[in-house]
Amino acid sequence: MAPFLLGLFFSLLLFSSGEAIATTSPTAAPTAAPPLSASRLFVLGDSTANCRDNSRYATLLWLNFSLPSCSNRLFSDLIAEKMGLVRPPPYYTLQGSSSVGTSMWNFGTPQGTILSSTNSFSPSTLSRQVRQVAEVIQILQLGYGAISSRQMVSSALFLLSFGTDDYLRILRRQSEISSNPKYQRHKLGPLLVSHMVRAVKDLYNADARRIAVVGVGPIGCAPSYLQDRSSKFDSQHCVGEVNDLIAGYNAKLETRLERLRSELPDAEIVFCDVYKGILDIISNPKIYGFENVRDPCCSVGPLSSAPCKTACVEPHRHVWWDSYSNTEVVNSLLADWSWSNSSGTTICRPKPLQYLTGNELKL
């Protein structure tokens, strides 16, 4: 067993809800699992899911221009809060901690992509994060037994937020687009969707039953594109070509997830349309209390390890935190609209996330 897994295993055996577990007897019965609930959260994703490093090479990988500030709560942080959990810690910080056997894990990373990278410092891809989930599930099985661990996993919410960094990377690297037909813009969407569907199936095979997949936002409206004078703007003063790519991907992904629900009848699979939510905010800023939908609140240095040099006085009046990332108030609205339809607005289909964390599901 790898040293990391071994460390997690022993920490799980030594701690459970703050109490030591007797380990002197090799025939001791598995630890009783906590009561069945939906108070567990697995987060997988890119910079939209985790702003903190989730690898052993933190200082070498601050190269993603979409890196948000950790002073802002992200969408996944706010969903955790609605579930009564604290901000999910990065996966690698759980090494040697008793919390690995409790309520939440964040496998996301600011360098995360659906597709593998040609960079020598490969980021944490979707497939790698799914494998990390499988490792944690194995640890739970060793600590709690097969039946109890299955209940823990099947009652947890799995939140996947990928795709943004894939599109940012491809759109920036025109040479790769032109030289490799696999990564041509019009072919990228179906390729990404196929990998996402495969990941959902893999999680299902690992006993996940409550899965929420977050789409990609309208990055054609992000400040980085709005500052490009060569761009062609649409009626909303966004780069229509970029948004059309994103909208096409989201539509394909939602269609495949709908089909997947019929293939996996005992699973609850939800698609959260953050594209719709952000575009509505940009189209109607006054309704939501925003004054600036174009300029970033934060001045960003592209080669700086610090994502923000100078922040604006009133970030809550801005839609964009930096060149690509939303402000916390936008994330808060998206979380509210994803959680329930109490405000009359919902962006998660066919059910809000509150349903997935309730007691309606029968395992």
Short mmCIF file of C-alpha atoms in Angstrom, two decimals:
data_model
loop_
_atom_site.label_atom_id
_atom_site.label_comp_id
_atom_site.label_asym_id
_atom_site.label_seq_id
_atom_site.Cartn_x
_atom_site.Cartn_y
_atom_site.Cartn_z
CA MET A 1 0.00 0.00 0.00
CA ALA A 2 1.37 3.43 -0.89
CA PRO A 3 2.64 5.52 2.04
CA PHE A 4 -0.13 8.03 1.56
CA LEU A 5 -2.89 5.40 1.67
CA LEU A 6 -1.19 3.73 4.61
CA GLY A 7 -1.18 7.02 6.50
CA LEU A 8 -4.85 7.56 5.81
CA PHE A 9 -5.69 4.03 6.84
CA PHE A 10 -4.00 4.25 10.21
CA SER A 11 -5.42 7.70 10.89
CA LEU A 12 -8.88 6.34 10.18
CA LEU A 13 -8.35 3.42 12.54
CA LEU A 14 -7.08 5.67 15.28
CA PHE A 15 -9.77 8.32 15.10
CA SER A 16 -13.50 8.19 14.63
CA SER A 17 -15.58 11.16 15.76
CA GLY A 18 -12.72 12.15 18.06
CA GLU A 19 -12.63 8.77 19.87
CA ALA A 20 -9.80 6.26 19.73
CA ILE A 21 -10.58 2.88 18.18
CA ALA A 22 -9.09 -0.23 19.73
CA THR A 23 -6.60 -1.75 17.30
CA THR A 24 -5.04 -4.44 19.50
CA SER A 25 -7.31 -7.21 18.29
CA PRO A 26 -7.00 -8.19 14.62
CA THR A 27 -10.46 -9.77 14.76
CA ALA A 28 -12.24 -6.68 16.06
CA ALA A 29 -15.50 -5.86 14.29
CA PRO A 30 -15.51 -2.91 11.85
CA THR A 31 -16.26 0.45 13.40
CA ALA A 32 -19.92 1.40 13.33
CA ALA A 33 -20.51 4.04 10.67
CA PRO A 34 -22.06 7.37 11.56
CA PRO A 35 -25.84 7.58 11.09
CA LEU A 36 -26.97 7.50 7.48
CA SER A 37 -27.34 11.06 6.22
CA ALA A 38 -26.54 13.32 3.29
CA SER A 39 -24.06 15.35 5.28
CA ARG A 40 -21.04 14.20 3.27
CA LEU A 41 -19.60 15.95 0.27
CA PHE A 42 -17.11 14.87 -2.38
CA VAL A 43 -15.93 17.76 -4.59
CA LEU A 44 -14.12 17.15 -7.87
CA GLY A 45 -13.17 19.90 -10.27
CA ASP A 46 -10.94 22.67 -11.55
CA SER A 47 -10.40 26.27 -10.42
CA THR A 48 -14.17 26.70 -10.08
CA ALA A 49 -14.17 24.04 -7.35
CA ASN A 50 -10.97 24.70 -5.43
CA CYS A 51 -8.73 27.76 -5.27
CA ARG A 52 -6.08 26.09 -3.15
CA ASP A 53 -3.44 23.72 -4.37
CA ASN A 54 -4.28 20.03 -4.18
CA SER A 55 -0.96 18.50 -5.14
CA ARG A 56 2.48 18.01 -3.71
CA TYR A 57 3.88 20.56 -6.15
CA ALA A 58 2.04 23.68 -5.04
CA THR A 59 4.71 26.29 -5.64
CA LEU A 60 5.48 24.99 -9.13
CA LEU A 61 1.97 25.06 -10.51
CA TRP A 62 0.60 28.57 -10.02
CA LEU A 63 0.43 28.95 -13.80
CA ASN A 64 -3.30 28.97 -14.40
CA PHE A 65 -4.62 32.44 -15.20
CA SER A 66 -8.09 31.45 -14.02
CA LEU A 67 -6.87 30.99 -10.44
CA PRO A 68 -9.37 32.65 -8.08
CA SER A 69 -8.62 34.15 -4.70
CA CYS A 70 -9.02 31.99 -1.63
CA SER A 71 -10.47 35.00 0.16
CA ASN A 72 -13.61 34.38 -1.90
CA ARG A 73 -15.90 31.46 -1.22
CA LEU A 74 -16.42 29.35 -4.32
CA PHE A 75 -19.59 27.60 -5.43
CA SER A 76 -18.53 24.33 -3.78
CA ASP A 77 -17.73 26.13 -0.51
CA LEU A 78 -21.20 27.66 -0.42
CA ILE A 79 -22.93 24.36 -1.17
CA ALA A 80 -20.95 22.81 1.68
CA GLU A 81 -22.14 25.61 3.93
CA LYS A 82 -25.76 24.92 2.99
CA MET A 83 -25.18 21.28 3.92
CA GLY A 84 -23.98 22.41 7.36
CA LEU A 85 -20.33 21.66 6.59
CA VAL A 86 -17.23 23.81 6.79
CA ARG A 87 -15.20 24.72 3.73
CA PRO A 88 -13.98 21.42 2.23
CA PRO A 89 -10.21 21.12 2.75
CA PRO A 90 -7.93 20.07 -0.14
CA TYR A 91 -7.55 16.31 -0.44
CA TYR A 92 -3.80 16.23 0.22
CA THR A 93 -4.11 18.16 3.48
CA LEU A 94 -6.13 15.29 4.92
CA GLN A 95 -3.10 13.04 5.10
CA GLY A 96 -2.72 11.81 8.65
CA SER A 97 -5.97 13.49 9.73
CA SER A 98 -9.00 11.83 11.26
CA SER A 99 -11.24 14.00 9.08
CA VAL A 100 -10.66 11.71 6.12
CA GLY A 101 -13.25 9.37 7.58
CA THR A 102 -15.89 11.96 8.37
CA SER A 103 -17.75 14.33 6.12
CA MET A 104 -16.00 16.01 3.20
CA TRP A 105 -13.22 15.88 0.67
CA ASN A 106 -12.19 18.32 -2.06
CA PHE A 107 -10.20 16.67 -4.84
CA GLY A 108 -10.40 19.75 -7.07
CA THR A 109 -7.37 21.78 -8.09
CA PRO A 110 -6.76 25.10 -9.85
CA GLN A 111 -4.97 23.13 -12.57
CA GLY A 112 -7.71 20.55 -13.02
CA THR A 113 -8.87 19.59 -16.51
CA ILE A 114 -11.10 16.96 -18.06
CA LEU A 115 -8.46 16.12 -20.66
CA SER A 116 -4.87 15.27 -19.85
CA SER A 117 -2.26 17.98 -20.31
CA THR A 118 0.82 17.91 -22.51
CA ASN A 119 2.59 19.94 -19.83
CA SER A 120 5.36 18.07 -18.03
CA PHE A 121 3.78 19.13 -14.74
CA SER A 122 0.47 17.43 -15.50
CA PRO A 123 -2.46 18.83 -13.52
CA SER A 124 -4.93 16.75 -11.59
CA THR A 125 -7.21 15.53 -14.33
CA LEU A 126 -10.76 14.28 -14.01
CA SER A 127 -9.69 10.64 -14.28
CA ARG A 128 -7.02 11.11 -11.63
CA GLN A 129 -9.48 12.70 -9.22
CA VAL A 130 -11.90 9.82 -9.76
CA ARG A 131 -9.08 7.43 -8.86
CA GLN A 132 -8.39 9.44 -5.71
CA VAL A 133 -12.07 9.11 -4.78
CA ALA A 134 -11.76 5.34 -5.22
CA GLU A 135 -8.76 5.33 -2.87
CA VAL A 136 -10.72 7.15 -0.17
CA ILE A 137 -13.65 4.76 -0.60
CA GLN A 138 -11.26 1.83 -0.12
CA ILE A 139 -10.06 3.39 3.12
CA LEU A 140 -13.67 3.78 4.29
CA GLN A 141 -14.33 0.13 3.48
CA LEU A 142 -11.32 -0.93 5.56
CA GLY A 143 -12.40 1.21 8.49
CA TYR A 144 -16.16 0.78 8.51
CA GLY A 145 -16.86 -2.43 6.62
CA ALA A 146 -18.41 -2.93 3.19
CA ILE A 147 -22.06 -2.34 4.10
CA SER A 148 -21.58 0.76 6.23
CA SER A 149 -19.10 2.36 3.82
CA ARG A 150 -21.49 1.76 0.94
CA GLN A 151 -24.20 3.61 2.85
CA MET A 152 -21.81 6.46 3.57
CA VAL A 153 -20.84 6.81 -0.10
CA SER A 154 -24.31 6.33 -1.58
CA SER A 155 -25.78 8.96 0.75
CA ALA A 156 -23.08 11.55 -0.01
CA LEU A 157 -23.34 14.34 -2.56
CA PHE A 158 -20.75 14.19 -5.35
CA LEU A 159 -20.22 17.61 -6.94
CA LEU A 160 -18.31 17.77 -10.24
CA SER A 161 -17.30 21.16 -11.64
CA PHE A 162 -15.07 20.76 -14.70
CA GLY A 163 -14.62 22.20 -18.17
CA THR A 164 -13.78 25.85 -17.55
CA ASP A 165 -10.03 25.30 -17.46
CA ASP A 166 -10.18 23.00 -20.49
CA TYR A 167 -11.74 25.72 -22.59
CA LEU A 168 -9.43 28.42 -21.24
CA ARG A 169 -6.40 26.29 -22.06
CA ILE A 170 -7.56 25.38 -25.55
CA LEU A 171 -8.69 28.90 -26.45
CA ARG A 172 -5.32 30.28 -25.35
CA ARG A 173 -3.29 27.73 -27.27
CA GLN A 174 -4.18 28.37 -30.88
CA SER A 175 -1.21 26.35 -32.12
CA GLU A 176 -2.51 23.22 -30.44
CA ILE A 177 -5.96 23.76 -31.93
CA SER A 178 -4.60 24.08 -35.47
CA SER A 179 -2.04 21.28 -35.24
CA ASN A 180 -4.12 18.59 -33.54
CA PRO A 181 -7.57 17.82 -35.00
CA LYS A 182 -8.51 16.09 -31.73
CA TYR A 183 -8.56 19.47 -30.03
CA GLN A 184 -10.30 21.50 -32.72
CA ARG A 185 -12.91 23.75 -31.17
CA HIS A 186 -15.95 22.13 -32.73
CA LYS A 187 -14.74 18.68 -31.67
CA LEU A 188 -13.82 19.62 -28.14
CA GLY A 189 -17.35 19.64 -26.71
CA PRO A 190 -18.29 16.02 -27.56
CA LEU A 191 -14.87 14.85 -26.38
CA LEU A 192 -15.24 16.57 -23.02
CA VAL A 193 -18.79 15.28 -22.62
CA SER A 194 -17.72 11.68 -23.25
CA HIS A 195 -15.07 11.93 -20.53
CA MET A 196 -17.54 13.49 -18.08
CA VAL A 197 -20.10 10.75 -18.70
CA ARG A 198 -17.42 8.11 -18.19
CA ALA A 199 -16.49 9.70 -14.87
CA VAL A 200 -20.10 9.72 -13.68
CA LYS A 201 -20.37 6.03 -14.55
CA ASP A 202 -17.14 5.26 -12.71
CA LEU A 203 -18.40 7.08 -9.62
CA TYR A 204 -21.69 5.20 -9.87
CA ASN A 205 -19.80 1.89 -10.01
CA ALA A 206 -18.04 3.00 -6.82
CA ASP A 207 -21.49 3.35 -5.14
CA ALA A 208 -22.08 7.08 -5.71
CA ARG A 209 -25.82 7.71 -6.13
CA ARG A 210 -26.24 11.47 -5.71
CA ILE A 211 -24.26 13.29 -8.38
CA ALA A 212 -24.41 16.95 -9.39
CA VAL A 213 -22.57 18.08 -12.52
CA VAL A 214 -21.90 21.81 -12.91
CA GLY A 215 -21.72 23.27 -16.40
CA VAL A 216 -19.32 25.91 -17.69
CA GLY A 217 -20.13 29.60 -17.34
CA PRO A 218 -20.13 32.18 -20.14
CA ILE A 219 -16.39 32.81 -20.22
CA GLY A 220 -16.92 34.79 -23.43
CA CYS A 221 -18.15 37.54 -21.10
CA ALA A 222 -15.03 37.39 -18.91
CA PRO A 223 -12.81 40.51 -18.73
CA SER A 224 -9.94 38.77 -20.49
CA TYR A 225 -12.00 38.45 -23.66
CA LEU A 226 -13.66 41.82 -23.32
CA GLN A 227 -10.25 43.51 -23.28
CA ASP A 228 -9.29 41.91 -26.58
CA ARG A 229 -9.98 44.56 -29.20
CA SER A 230 -9.87 42.00 -32.01
CA SER A 231 -12.86 40.13 -30.55
CA LYS A 232 -16.31 40.35 -32.11
CA PHE A 233 -18.94 41.18 -29.52
CA ASP A 234 -22.59 40.12 -29.50
CA SER A 235 -25.63 42.08 -28.29
CA GLN A 236 -24.61 41.49 -24.66
CA HIS A 237 -21.10 42.72 -25.41
CA CYS A 238 -19.65 39.26 -24.95
CA VAL A 239 -17.57 37.24 -27.38
CA GLY A 240 -20.34 35.28 -29.06
CA GLU A 241 -18.04 32.73 -30.68
CA VAL A 242 -16.66 31.65 -27.31
CA ASN A 243 -20.05 31.56 -25.60
CA ASP A 244 -21.51 29.54 -28.47
CA LEU A 245 -18.85 26.89 -27.87
CA ILE A 246 -19.63 26.83 -24.16
CA ALA A 247 -23.40 26.74 -24.67
CA GLY A 248 -22.99 23.85 -27.12
CA TYR A 249 -20.92 21.89 -24.62
CA ASN A 250 -23.42 22.49 -21.82
CA ALA A 251 -26.33 21.39 -23.99
CA LYS A 252 -24.56 18.20 -25.05
CA LEU A 253 -23.58 17.43 -21.46
CA GLU A 254 -27.10 17.91 -20.13
CA THR A 255 -28.55 15.71 -22.89
CA ARG A 256 -26.12 12.89 -22.11
CA LEU A 257 -26.82 13.17 -18.38
CA GLU A 258 -30.56 12.89 -19.08
CA ARG A 259 -29.89 9.68 -20.98
CA LEU A 260 -27.65 8.46 -18.19
CA ARG A 261 -30.47 8.86 -15.68
CA SER A 262 -32.48 6.29 -17.60
CA GLU A 263 -29.49 3.96 -17.75
CA LEU A 264 -28.81 4.27 -14.01
CA PRO A 265 -32.35 4.34 -12.56
CA ASP A 266 -31.33 4.23 -8.89
CA ALA A 267 -29.08 7.27 -9.24
CA GLU A 268 -30.00 10.94 -8.92
CA ILE A 269 -28.01 12.91 -11.49
CA VAL A 270 -28.48 16.67 -11.67
CA PHE A 271 -27.12 19.24 -14.11
CA CYS A 272 -26.53 22.77 -12.75
CA ASP A 273 -26.65 25.42 -15.47
CA VAL A 274 -24.37 28.16 -14.13
CA TYR A 275 -24.14 29.55 -17.68
CA LYS A 276 -27.81 30.50 -17.49
CA GLY A 277 -27.39 32.02 -14.04
CA ILE A 278 -24.34 34.17 -14.82
CA LEU A 279 -25.74 35.33 -18.15
CA ASP A 280 -28.95 36.39 -16.42
CA ILE A 281 -26.92 38.44 -13.94
CA ILE A 282 -24.95 40.08 -16.75
CA SER A 283 -28.14 40.83 -18.68
CA ASN A 284 -29.94 42.27 -15.64
CA PRO A 285 -27.24 43.64 -13.32
CA LYS A 286 -29.40 46.26 -11.59
CA ILE A 287 -31.91 43.65 -10.48
CA TYR A 288 -29.20 41.82 -8.58
CA GLY A 289 -27.37 44.88 -7.28
CA PHE A 290 -24.38 44.88 -9.63
CA GLU A 291 -22.86 47.99 -11.16
CA ASN A 292 -19.99 46.56 -13.20
CA VAL A 293 -20.33 43.50 -15.43
CA ARG A 294 -17.21 44.11 -17.53
CA ASP A 295 -14.19 45.04 -15.43
CA PRO A 296 -12.46 42.75 -12.93
CA CYS A 297 -12.43 43.81 -9.30
CA CYS A 298 -8.92 42.50 -8.95
CA SER A 299 -5.77 43.54 -10.77
CA VAL A 300 -3.99 40.35 -11.78
CA GLY A 301 -0.33 39.83 -12.56
CA PRO A 302 -0.07 36.93 -15.05
CA LEU A 303 3.26 35.67 -13.74
CA SER A 304 2.66 36.43 -10.08
CA SER A 305 2.06 33.68 -7.53
CA ALA A 306 -0.42 36.03 -5.85
CA PRO A 307 -3.68 35.97 -7.82
CA CYS A 308 -4.66 39.50 -6.76
CA LYS A 309 -2.50 42.60 -6.50
CA THR A 310 -5.08 45.33 -5.97
CA ALA A 311 -8.76 44.70 -5.23
CA CYS A 312 -11.60 47.16 -5.78
CA VAL A 313 -13.33 48.88 -2.87
CA GLU A 314 -16.74 47.27 -3.46
CA PRO A 315 -16.23 43.75 -4.86
CA HIS A 316 -19.91 42.96 -4.31
CA ARG A 317 -20.73 45.42 -7.08
CA HIS A 318 -18.66 43.46 -9.61
CA VAL A 319 -19.56 40.29 -11.47
CA TRP A 320 -15.91 39.36 -12.10
CA TRP A 321 -13.24 38.99 -9.46
CA ASP A 322 -10.33 38.69 -11.88
CA SER A 323 -9.82 37.88 -15.56
CA TYR A 324 -11.99 34.74 -15.44
CA SER A 325 -13.36 34.15 -11.95
CA ASN A 326 -16.66 35.35 -10.49
CA THR A 327 -16.93 37.36 -7.30
CA GLU A 328 -18.23 35.70 -4.16
CA VAL A 329 -21.61 37.43 -4.42
CA VAL A 330 -22.12 35.85 -7.87
CA ASN A 331 -21.14 32.46 -6.48
CA SER A 332 -23.59 33.03 -3.63
CA LEU A 333 -26.46 33.67 -6.06
CA LEU A 334 -25.54 30.59 -8.08
CA ALA A 335 -25.47 28.49 -4.91
CA ASP A 336 -28.89 29.81 -3.85
CA TRP A 337 -30.38 29.07 -7.26
CA SER A 338 -28.81 25.61 -7.28
CA TRP A 339 -29.88 24.71 -3.77
CA SER A 340 -33.62 25.34 -4.04
CA ASN A 341 -36.30 27.09 -6.06
CA SER A 342 -37.55 29.13 -3.10
CA SER A 343 -36.58 32.37 -4.86
CA GLY A 344 -38.46 31.37 -7.99
CA THR A 345 -35.18 30.79 -9.83
CA THR A 346 -33.53 27.42 -10.18
CA ILE A 347 -30.64 26.41 -12.40
CA CYS A 348 -30.28 22.74 -11.45
CA ARG A 349 -32.32 20.27 -13.45
CA PRO A 350 -34.34 18.18 -12.95
CA LYS A 351 -34.15 18.83 -9.18
CA PRO A 352 -32.40 21.35 -6.91
CA LEU A 353 -29.45 20.19 -4.85
CA GLN A 354 -31.43 20.40 -1.63
CA TYR A 355 -33.39 17.39 -2.81
CA LEU A 356 -30.20 15.39 -3.30
CA THR A 357 -29.14 16.10 0.27
CA GLY A 358 -32.56 15.37 1.78
CA ASN A 359 -34.11 12.12 2.94
CA GLU A 360 -36.19 11.47 -0.15
CA LEU A 361 -33.73 9.00 -1.68
CA LYS A 362 -34.09 5.32 -0.84
CA LEU A 363 -30.85 3.39 -0.92
#
